[in-house]
PDB file of C-alpha atoms in Angstrom:
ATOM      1  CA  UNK A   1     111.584 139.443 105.886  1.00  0.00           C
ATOM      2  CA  UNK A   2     110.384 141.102 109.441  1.00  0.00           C
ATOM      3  CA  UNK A   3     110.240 144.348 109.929  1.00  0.00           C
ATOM      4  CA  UNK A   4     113.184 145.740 111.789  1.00  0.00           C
ATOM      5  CA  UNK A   5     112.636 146.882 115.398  1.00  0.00           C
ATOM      6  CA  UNK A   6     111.469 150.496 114.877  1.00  0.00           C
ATOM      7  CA  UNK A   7     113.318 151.724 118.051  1.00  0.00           C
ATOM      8  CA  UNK A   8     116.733 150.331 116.707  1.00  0.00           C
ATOM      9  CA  UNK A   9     115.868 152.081 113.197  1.00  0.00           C
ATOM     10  CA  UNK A  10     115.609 155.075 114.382  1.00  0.00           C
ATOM     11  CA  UNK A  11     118.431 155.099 116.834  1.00  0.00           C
ATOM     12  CA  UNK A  12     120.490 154.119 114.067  1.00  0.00           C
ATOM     13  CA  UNK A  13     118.943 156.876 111.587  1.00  0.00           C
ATOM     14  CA  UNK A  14     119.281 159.850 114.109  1.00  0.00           C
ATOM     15  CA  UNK A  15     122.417 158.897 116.208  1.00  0.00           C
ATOM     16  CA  UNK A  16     124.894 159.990 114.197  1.00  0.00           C
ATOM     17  CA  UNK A  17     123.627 163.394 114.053  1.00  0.00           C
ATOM     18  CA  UNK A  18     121.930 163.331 117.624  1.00  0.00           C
ATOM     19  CA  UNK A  19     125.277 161.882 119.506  1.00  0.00           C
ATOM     20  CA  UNK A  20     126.171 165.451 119.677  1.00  0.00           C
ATOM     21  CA  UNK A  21     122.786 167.203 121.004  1.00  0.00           C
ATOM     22  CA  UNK A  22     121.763 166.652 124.525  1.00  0.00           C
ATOM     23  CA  UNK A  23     119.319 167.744 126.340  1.00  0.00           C
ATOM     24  CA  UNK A  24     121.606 170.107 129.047  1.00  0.00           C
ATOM     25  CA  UNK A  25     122.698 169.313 132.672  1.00  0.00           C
ATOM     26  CA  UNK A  26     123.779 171.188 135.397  1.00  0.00           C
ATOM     27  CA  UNK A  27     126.327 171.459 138.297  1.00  0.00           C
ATOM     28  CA  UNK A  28     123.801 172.975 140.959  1.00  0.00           C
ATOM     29  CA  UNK A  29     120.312 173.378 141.133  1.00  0.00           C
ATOM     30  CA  UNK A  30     120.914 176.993 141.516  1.00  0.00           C
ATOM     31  CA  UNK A  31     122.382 177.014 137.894  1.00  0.00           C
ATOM     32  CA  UNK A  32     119.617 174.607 136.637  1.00  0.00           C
ATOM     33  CA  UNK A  33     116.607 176.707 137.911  1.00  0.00           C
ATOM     34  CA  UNK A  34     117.904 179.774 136.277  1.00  0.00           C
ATOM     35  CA  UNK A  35     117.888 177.997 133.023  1.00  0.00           C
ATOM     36  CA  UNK A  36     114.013 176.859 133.585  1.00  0.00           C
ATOM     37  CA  UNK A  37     113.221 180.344 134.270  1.00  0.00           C
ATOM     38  CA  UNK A  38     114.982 181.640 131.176  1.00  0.00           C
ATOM     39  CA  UNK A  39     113.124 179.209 128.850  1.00  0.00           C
ATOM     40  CA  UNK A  40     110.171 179.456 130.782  1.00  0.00           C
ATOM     41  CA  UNK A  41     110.437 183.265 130.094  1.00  0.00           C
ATOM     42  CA  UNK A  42     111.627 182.342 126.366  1.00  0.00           C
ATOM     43  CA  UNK A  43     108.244 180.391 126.125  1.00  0.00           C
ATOM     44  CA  UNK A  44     105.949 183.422 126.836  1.00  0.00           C
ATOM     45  CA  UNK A  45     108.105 185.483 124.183  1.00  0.00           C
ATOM     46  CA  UNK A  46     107.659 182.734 121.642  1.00  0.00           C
ATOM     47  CA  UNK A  47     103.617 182.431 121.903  1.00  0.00           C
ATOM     48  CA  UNK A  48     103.345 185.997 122.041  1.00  0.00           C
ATOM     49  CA  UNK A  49     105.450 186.587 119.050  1.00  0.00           C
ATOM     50  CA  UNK A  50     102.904 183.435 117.431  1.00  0.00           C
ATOM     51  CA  UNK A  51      99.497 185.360 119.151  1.00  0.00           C
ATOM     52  CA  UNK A  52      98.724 182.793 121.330  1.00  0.00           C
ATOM     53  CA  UNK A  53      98.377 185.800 124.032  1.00  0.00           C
ATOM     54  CA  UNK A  54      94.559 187.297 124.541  1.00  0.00           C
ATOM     55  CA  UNK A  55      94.293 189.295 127.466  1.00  0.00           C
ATOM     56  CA  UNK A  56      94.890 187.804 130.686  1.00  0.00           C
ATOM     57  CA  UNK A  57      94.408 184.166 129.646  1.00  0.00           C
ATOM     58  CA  UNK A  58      96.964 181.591 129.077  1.00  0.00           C
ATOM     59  CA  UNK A  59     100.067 180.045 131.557  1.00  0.00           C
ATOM     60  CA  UNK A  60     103.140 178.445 131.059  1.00  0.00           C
ATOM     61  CA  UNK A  61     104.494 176.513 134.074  1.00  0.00           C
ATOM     62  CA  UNK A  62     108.241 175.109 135.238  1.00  0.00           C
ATOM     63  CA  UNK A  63     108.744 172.457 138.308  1.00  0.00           C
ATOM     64  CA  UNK A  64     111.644 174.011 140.725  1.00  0.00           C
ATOM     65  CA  UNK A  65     114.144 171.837 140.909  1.00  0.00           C
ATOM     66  CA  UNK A  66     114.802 171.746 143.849  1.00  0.00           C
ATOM     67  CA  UNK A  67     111.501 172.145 145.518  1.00  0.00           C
ATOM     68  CA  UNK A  68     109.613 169.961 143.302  1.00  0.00           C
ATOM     69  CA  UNK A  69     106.482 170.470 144.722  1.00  0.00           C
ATOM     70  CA  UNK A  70     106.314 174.197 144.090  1.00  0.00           C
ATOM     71  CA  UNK A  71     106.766 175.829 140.319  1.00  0.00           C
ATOM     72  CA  UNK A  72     107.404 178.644 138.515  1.00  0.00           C
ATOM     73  CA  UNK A  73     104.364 180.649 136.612  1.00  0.00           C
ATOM     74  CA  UNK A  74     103.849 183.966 134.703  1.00  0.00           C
ATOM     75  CA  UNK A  75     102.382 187.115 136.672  1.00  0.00           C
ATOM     76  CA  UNK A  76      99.065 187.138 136.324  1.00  0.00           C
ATOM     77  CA  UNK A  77      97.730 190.071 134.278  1.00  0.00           C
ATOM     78  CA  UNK A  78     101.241 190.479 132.531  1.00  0.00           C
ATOM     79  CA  UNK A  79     101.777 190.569 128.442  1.00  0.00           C
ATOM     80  CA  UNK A  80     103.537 187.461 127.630  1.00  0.00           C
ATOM     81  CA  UNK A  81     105.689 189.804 125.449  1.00  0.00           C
ATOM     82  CA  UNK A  82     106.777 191.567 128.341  1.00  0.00           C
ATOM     83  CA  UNK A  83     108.012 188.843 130.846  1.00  0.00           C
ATOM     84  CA  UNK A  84     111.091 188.218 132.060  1.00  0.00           C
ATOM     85  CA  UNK A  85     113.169 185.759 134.112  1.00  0.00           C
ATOM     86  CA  UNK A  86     113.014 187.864 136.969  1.00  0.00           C
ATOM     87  CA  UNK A  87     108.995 188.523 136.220  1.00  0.00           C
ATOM     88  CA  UNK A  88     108.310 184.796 137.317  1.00  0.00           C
ATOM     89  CA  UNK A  89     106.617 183.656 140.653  1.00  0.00           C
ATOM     90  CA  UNK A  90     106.503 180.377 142.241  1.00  0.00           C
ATOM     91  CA  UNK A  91     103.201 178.937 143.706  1.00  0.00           C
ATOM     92  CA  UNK A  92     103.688 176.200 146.250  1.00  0.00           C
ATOM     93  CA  UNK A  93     100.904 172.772 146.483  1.00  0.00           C
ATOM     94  CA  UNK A  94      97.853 175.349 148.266  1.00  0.00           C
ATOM     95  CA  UNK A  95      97.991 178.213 145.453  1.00  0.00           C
ATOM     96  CA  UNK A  96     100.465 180.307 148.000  1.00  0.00           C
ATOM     97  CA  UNK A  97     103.007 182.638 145.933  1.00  0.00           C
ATOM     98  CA  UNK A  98     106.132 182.082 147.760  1.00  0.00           C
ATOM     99  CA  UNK A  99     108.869 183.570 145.271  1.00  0.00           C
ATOM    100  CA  UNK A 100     107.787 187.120 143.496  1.00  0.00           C
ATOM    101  CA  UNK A 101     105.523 190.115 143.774  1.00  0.00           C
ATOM    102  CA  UNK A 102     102.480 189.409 141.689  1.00  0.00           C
ATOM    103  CA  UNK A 103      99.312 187.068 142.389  1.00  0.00           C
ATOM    104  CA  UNK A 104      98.618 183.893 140.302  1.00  0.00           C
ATOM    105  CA  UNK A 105      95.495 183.413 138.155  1.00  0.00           C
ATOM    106  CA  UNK A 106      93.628 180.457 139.773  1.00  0.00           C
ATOM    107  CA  UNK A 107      93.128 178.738 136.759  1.00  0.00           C
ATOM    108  CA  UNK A 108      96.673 178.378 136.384  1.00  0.00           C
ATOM    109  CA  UNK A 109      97.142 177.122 139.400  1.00  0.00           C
ATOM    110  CA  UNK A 110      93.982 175.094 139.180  1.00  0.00           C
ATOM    111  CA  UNK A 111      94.976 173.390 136.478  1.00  0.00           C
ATOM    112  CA  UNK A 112      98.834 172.760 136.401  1.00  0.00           C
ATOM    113  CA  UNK A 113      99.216 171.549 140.232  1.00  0.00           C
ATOM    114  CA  UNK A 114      97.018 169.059 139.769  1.00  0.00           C
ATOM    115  CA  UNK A 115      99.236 168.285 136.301  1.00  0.00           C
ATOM    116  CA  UNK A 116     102.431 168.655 138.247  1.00  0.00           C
ATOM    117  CA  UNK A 117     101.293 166.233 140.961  1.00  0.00           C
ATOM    118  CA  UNK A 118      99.567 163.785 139.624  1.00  0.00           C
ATOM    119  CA  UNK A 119     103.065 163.828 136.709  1.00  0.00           C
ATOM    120  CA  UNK A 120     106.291 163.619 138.234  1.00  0.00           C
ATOM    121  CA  UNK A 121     108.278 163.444 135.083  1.00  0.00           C
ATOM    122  CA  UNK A 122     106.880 166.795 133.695  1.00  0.00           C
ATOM    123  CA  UNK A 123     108.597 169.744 134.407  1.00  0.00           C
ATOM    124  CA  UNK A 124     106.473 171.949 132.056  1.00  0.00           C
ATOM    125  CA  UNK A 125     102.652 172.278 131.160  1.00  0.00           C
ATOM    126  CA  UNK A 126     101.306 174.779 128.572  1.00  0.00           C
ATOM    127  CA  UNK A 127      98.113 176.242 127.577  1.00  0.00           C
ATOM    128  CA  UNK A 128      96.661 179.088 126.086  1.00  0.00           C
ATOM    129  CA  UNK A 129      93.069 180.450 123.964  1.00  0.00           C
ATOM    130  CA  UNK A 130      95.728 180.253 120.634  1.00  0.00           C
ATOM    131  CA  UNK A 131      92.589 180.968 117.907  1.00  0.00           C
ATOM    132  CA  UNK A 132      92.963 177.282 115.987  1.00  0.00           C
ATOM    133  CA  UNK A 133      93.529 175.518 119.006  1.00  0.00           C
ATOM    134  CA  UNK A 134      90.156 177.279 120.664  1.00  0.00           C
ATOM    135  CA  UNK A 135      88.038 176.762 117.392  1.00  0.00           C
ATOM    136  CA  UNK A 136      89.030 173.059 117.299  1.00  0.00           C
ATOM    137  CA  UNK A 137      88.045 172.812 120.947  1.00  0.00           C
ATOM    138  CA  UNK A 138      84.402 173.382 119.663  1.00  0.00           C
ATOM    139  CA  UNK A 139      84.462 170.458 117.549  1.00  0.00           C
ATOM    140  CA  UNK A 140      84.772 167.854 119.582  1.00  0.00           C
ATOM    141  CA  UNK A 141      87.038 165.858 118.058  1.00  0.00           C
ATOM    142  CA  UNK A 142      90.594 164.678 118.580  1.00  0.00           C
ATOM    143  CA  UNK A 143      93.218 165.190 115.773  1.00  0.00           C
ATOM    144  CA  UNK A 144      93.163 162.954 112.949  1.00  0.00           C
ATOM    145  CA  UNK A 145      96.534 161.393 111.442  1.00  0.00           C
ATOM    146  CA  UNK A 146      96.666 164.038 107.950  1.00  0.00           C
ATOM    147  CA  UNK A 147     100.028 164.969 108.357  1.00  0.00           C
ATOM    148  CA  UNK A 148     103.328 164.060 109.287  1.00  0.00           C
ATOM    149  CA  UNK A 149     103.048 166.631 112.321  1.00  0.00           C
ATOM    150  CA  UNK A 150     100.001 165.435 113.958  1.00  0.00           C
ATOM    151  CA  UNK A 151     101.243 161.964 113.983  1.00  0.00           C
ATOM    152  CA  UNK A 152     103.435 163.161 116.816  1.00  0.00           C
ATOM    153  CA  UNK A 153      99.829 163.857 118.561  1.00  0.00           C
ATOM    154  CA  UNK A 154      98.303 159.662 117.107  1.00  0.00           C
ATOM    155  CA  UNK A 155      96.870 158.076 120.404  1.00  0.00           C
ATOM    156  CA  UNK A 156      98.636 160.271 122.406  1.00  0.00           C
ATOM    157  CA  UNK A 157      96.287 163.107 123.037  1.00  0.00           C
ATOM    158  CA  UNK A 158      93.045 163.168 124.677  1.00  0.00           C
ATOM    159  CA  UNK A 159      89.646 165.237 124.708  1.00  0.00           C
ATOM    160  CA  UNK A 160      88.672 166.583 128.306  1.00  0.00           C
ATOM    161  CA  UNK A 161      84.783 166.788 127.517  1.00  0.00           C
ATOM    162  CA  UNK A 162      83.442 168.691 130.520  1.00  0.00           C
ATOM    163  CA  UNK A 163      81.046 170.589 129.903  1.00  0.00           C
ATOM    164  CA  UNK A 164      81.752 173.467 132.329  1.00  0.00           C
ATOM    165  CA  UNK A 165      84.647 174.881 130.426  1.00  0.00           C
ATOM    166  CA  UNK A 166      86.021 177.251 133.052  1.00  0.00           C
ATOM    167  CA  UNK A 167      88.249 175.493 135.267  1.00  0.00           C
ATOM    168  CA  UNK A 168      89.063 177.341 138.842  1.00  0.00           C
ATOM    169  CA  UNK A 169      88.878 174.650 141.217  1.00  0.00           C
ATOM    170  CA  UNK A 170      91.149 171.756 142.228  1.00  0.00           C
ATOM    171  CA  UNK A 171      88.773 169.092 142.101  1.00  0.00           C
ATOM    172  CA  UNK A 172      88.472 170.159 138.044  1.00  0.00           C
ATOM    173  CA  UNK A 173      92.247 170.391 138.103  1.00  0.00           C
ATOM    174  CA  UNK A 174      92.602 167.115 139.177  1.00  0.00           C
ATOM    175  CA  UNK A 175      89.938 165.700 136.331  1.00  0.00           C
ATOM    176  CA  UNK A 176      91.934 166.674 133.403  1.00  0.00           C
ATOM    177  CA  UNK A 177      94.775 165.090 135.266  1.00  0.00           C
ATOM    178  CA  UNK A 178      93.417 162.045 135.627  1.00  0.00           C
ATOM    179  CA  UNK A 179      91.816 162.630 131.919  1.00  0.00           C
ATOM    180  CA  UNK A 180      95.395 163.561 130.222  1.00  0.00           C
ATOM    181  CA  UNK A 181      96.652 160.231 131.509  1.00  0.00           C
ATOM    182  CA  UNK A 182     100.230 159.654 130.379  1.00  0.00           C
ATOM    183  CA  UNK A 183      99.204 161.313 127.309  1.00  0.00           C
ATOM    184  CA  UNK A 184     101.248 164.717 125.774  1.00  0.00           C
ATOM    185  CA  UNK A 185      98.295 167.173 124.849  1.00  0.00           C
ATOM    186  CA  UNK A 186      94.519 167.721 125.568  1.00  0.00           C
ATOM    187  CA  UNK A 187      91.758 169.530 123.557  1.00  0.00           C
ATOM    188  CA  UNK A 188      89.832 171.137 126.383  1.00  0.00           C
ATOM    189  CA  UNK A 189      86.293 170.885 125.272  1.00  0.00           C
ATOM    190  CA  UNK A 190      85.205 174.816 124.228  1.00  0.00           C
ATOM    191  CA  UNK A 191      88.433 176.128 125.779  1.00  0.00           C
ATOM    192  CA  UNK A 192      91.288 175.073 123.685  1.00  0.00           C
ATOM    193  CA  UNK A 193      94.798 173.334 124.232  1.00  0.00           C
ATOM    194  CA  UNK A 194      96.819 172.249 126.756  1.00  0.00           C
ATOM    195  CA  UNK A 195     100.646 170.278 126.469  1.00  0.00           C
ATOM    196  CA  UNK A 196     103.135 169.389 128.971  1.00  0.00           C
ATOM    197  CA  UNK A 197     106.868 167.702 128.629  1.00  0.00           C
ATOM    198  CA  UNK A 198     109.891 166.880 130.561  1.00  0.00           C
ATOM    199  CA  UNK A 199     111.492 170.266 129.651  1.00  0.00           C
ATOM    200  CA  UNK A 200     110.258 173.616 128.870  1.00  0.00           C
ATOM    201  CA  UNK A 201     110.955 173.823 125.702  1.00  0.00           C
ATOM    202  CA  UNK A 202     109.401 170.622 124.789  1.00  0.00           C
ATOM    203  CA  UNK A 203     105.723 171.481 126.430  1.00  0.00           C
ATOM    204  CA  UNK A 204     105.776 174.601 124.388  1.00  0.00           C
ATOM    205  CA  UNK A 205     106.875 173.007 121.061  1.00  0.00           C
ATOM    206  CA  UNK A 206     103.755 170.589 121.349  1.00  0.00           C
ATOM    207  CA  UNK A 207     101.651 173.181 122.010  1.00  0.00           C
ATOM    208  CA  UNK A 208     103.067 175.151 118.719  1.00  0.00           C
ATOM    209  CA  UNK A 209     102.972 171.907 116.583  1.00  0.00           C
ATOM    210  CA  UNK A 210      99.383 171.279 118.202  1.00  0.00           C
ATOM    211  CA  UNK A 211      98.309 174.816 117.187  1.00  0.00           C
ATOM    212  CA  UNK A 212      99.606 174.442 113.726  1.00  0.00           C
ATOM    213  CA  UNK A 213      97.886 170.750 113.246  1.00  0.00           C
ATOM    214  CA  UNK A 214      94.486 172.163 113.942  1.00  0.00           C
ATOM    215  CA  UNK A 215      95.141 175.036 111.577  1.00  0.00           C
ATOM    216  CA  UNK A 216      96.182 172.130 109.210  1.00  0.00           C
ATOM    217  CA  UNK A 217      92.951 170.119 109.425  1.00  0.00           C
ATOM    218  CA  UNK A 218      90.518 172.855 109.058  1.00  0.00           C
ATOM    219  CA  UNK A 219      92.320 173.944 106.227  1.00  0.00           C
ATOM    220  CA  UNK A 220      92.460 170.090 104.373  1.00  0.00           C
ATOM    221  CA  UNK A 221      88.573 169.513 105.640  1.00  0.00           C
ATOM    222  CA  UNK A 222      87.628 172.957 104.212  1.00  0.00           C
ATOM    223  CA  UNK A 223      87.987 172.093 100.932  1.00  0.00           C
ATOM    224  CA  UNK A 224      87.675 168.154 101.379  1.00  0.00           C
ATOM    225  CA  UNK A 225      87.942 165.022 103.272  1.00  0.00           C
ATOM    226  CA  UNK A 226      91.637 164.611 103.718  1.00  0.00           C
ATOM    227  CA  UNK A 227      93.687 161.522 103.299  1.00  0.00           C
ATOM    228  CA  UNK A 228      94.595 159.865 106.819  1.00  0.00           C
ATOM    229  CA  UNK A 229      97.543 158.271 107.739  1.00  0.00           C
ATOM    230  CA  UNK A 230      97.437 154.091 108.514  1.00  0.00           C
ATOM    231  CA  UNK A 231      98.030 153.245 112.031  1.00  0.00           C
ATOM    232  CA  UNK A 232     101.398 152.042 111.211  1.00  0.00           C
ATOM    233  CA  UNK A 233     102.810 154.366 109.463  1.00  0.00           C
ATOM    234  CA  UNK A 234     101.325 157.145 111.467  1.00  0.00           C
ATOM    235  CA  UNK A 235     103.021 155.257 114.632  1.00  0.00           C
ATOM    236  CA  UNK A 236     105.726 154.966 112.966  1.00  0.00           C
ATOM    237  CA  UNK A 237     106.094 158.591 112.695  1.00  0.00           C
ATOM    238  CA  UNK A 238     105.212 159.213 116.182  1.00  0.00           C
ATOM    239  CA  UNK A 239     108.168 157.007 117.331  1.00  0.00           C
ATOM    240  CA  UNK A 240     110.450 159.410 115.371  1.00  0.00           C
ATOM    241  CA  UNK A 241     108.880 163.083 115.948  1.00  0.00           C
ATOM    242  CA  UNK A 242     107.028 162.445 118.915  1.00  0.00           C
ATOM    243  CA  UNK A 243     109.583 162.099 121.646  1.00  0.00           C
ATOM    244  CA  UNK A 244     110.890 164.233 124.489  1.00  0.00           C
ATOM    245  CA  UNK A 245     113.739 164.757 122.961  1.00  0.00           C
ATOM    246  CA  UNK A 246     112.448 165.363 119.415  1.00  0.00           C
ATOM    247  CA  UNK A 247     110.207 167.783 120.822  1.00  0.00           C
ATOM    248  CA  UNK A 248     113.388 169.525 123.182  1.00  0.00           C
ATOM    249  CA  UNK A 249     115.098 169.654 119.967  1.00  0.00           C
ATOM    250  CA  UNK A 250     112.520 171.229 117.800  1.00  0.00           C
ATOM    251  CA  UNK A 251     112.333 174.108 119.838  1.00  0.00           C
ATOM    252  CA  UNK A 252     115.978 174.773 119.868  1.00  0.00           C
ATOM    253  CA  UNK A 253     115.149 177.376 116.774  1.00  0.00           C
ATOM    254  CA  UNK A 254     112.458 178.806 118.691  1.00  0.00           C
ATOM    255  CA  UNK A 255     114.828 179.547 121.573  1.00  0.00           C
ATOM    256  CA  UNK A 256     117.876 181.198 119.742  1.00  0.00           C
ATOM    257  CA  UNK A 257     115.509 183.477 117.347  1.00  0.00           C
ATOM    258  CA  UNK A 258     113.683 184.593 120.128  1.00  0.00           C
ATOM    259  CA  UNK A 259     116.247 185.470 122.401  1.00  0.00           C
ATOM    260  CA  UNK A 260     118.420 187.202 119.277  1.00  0.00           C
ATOM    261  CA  UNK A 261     115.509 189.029 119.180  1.00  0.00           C
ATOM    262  CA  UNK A 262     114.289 189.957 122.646  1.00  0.00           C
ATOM    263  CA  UNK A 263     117.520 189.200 125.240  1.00  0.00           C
ATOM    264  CA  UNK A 264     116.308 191.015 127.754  1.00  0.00           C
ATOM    265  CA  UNK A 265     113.578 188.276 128.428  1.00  0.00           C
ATOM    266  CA  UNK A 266     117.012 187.242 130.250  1.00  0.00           C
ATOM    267  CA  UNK A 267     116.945 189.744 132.611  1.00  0.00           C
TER     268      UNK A 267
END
């Protein structure tokens, strides 16, 4: 007997449930900016909360909607603990702040215009020196199918091997665009991780899962050489939790704890 279309199986297995989640719309851009700024905020409270905050490192980026070649960024120098809506600045296509008080770190800007340009469909890009995700970066390797969670990451992450690490410039920028493909994550070689995704929420869910997987696999290879997943199972899975909208939807919890906890990041 074939194997049923893997699409249709999961459409049937989720719909019933999923039929009444949906990703949210909006009346005005007005109304749908505020919301990106909100969960953009929401984001920074979530990784801090998780420790994926050291120092002055790390960014967290939203497209405007309406002036898509311009987004929204965290003040550089500012705890990711302490942001709020209103903290945010927007940096137009030359590294200019046009929106907000603070300056931007060029390595943010660096590295998610060239993201948000060369990727039209991403609103969001994430990365920060999260201790897993920076040790893995030394290894050199991508993630290997050992869990049901990383095969959300199977053939669709990549490893940006430059040497040089630090990336300031646009011209770098622009490499781990062209590197990261149409791909959901990158392991920056000796740096650490970096996810993007048509909402908010979904880039920093990937970059949570991502953190978690390469927790995951140093703990299984620390004690052996772990079982991998076949290609078609493991894409398998990936067709179910690897989505946009799978990874939206997984960081619906991550959204309502953290703003129980912290509304002001409303503000």
């Amino acid at each position: 007997m074939a194997r049923p279309d893997l699409e249709q199986a999961k459409k049937d297995a989720f719909d019933p449930v999923f039929r009444r989640i949906a990703v949210p719309s909006f009346a005005s851009l007005r109304e749908e900016r505020q919301h990106r700024k909100e969960r953009l905020a929401g984001g920074f409270r979530i990784f801090a909360a998780l420790g994926f905050c050291e120092g002055v490192a790390g960014h967290i980026t939203a497209r405007d909607p309406e002036f898509t070649d311009t987004f929204w960024v965290n003040p550089f120098g500012m705890h990711f603990g302490q942001i709020r809506a209103r903290d945010l600045i927007r940096v137009d296509r030359e590294g200019n702040v046009i929106e907000g008080e603070s300056p931007v770190n060029v390595s943010a800007f660096a590295i998610h215009a060239a993201i948000h340009e060369a990727r039209p469909e991403v609103v969001a890009a994430a990365h920060a020196h999260s201790i897993y995700g920076k040790a893995w970066s030394a290894i050199g390797r991508l993630l290997d199918p050992i869990t049901q969670d990383a095969c959300a990451f199977y053939e669709d992450h990549i490893f940006f091997d430059d040497a040089r690490v630090l990336i300031t410039e646009a011209s770098e920028g622009a490499g781990l665009a062209r590197c990261l493909g149409p791909h959901k994550a990158a392991i920056l070689r000796n740096h650490g991780l970096l996810t993007v995704g048509e909402t908010v929420e979904e880039a920093v869910w990937w970059f949570v899962a991502m953190e978690r997987c390469c927790q995951a696999q140093f703990l299984a290879e620390s004690v052996g050489q772990p079982l991998q997943i076949d290609r078609s199972n493991a894409r398998a899975a990936r067709a179910v939790n690897g989505s946009p909208f799978i990874g939206w939807f997984q960081c619906q919890p991550l959204w309502d704890q953290i703003v129980r906890l912290q509304p002001d990041l409303l503000n």
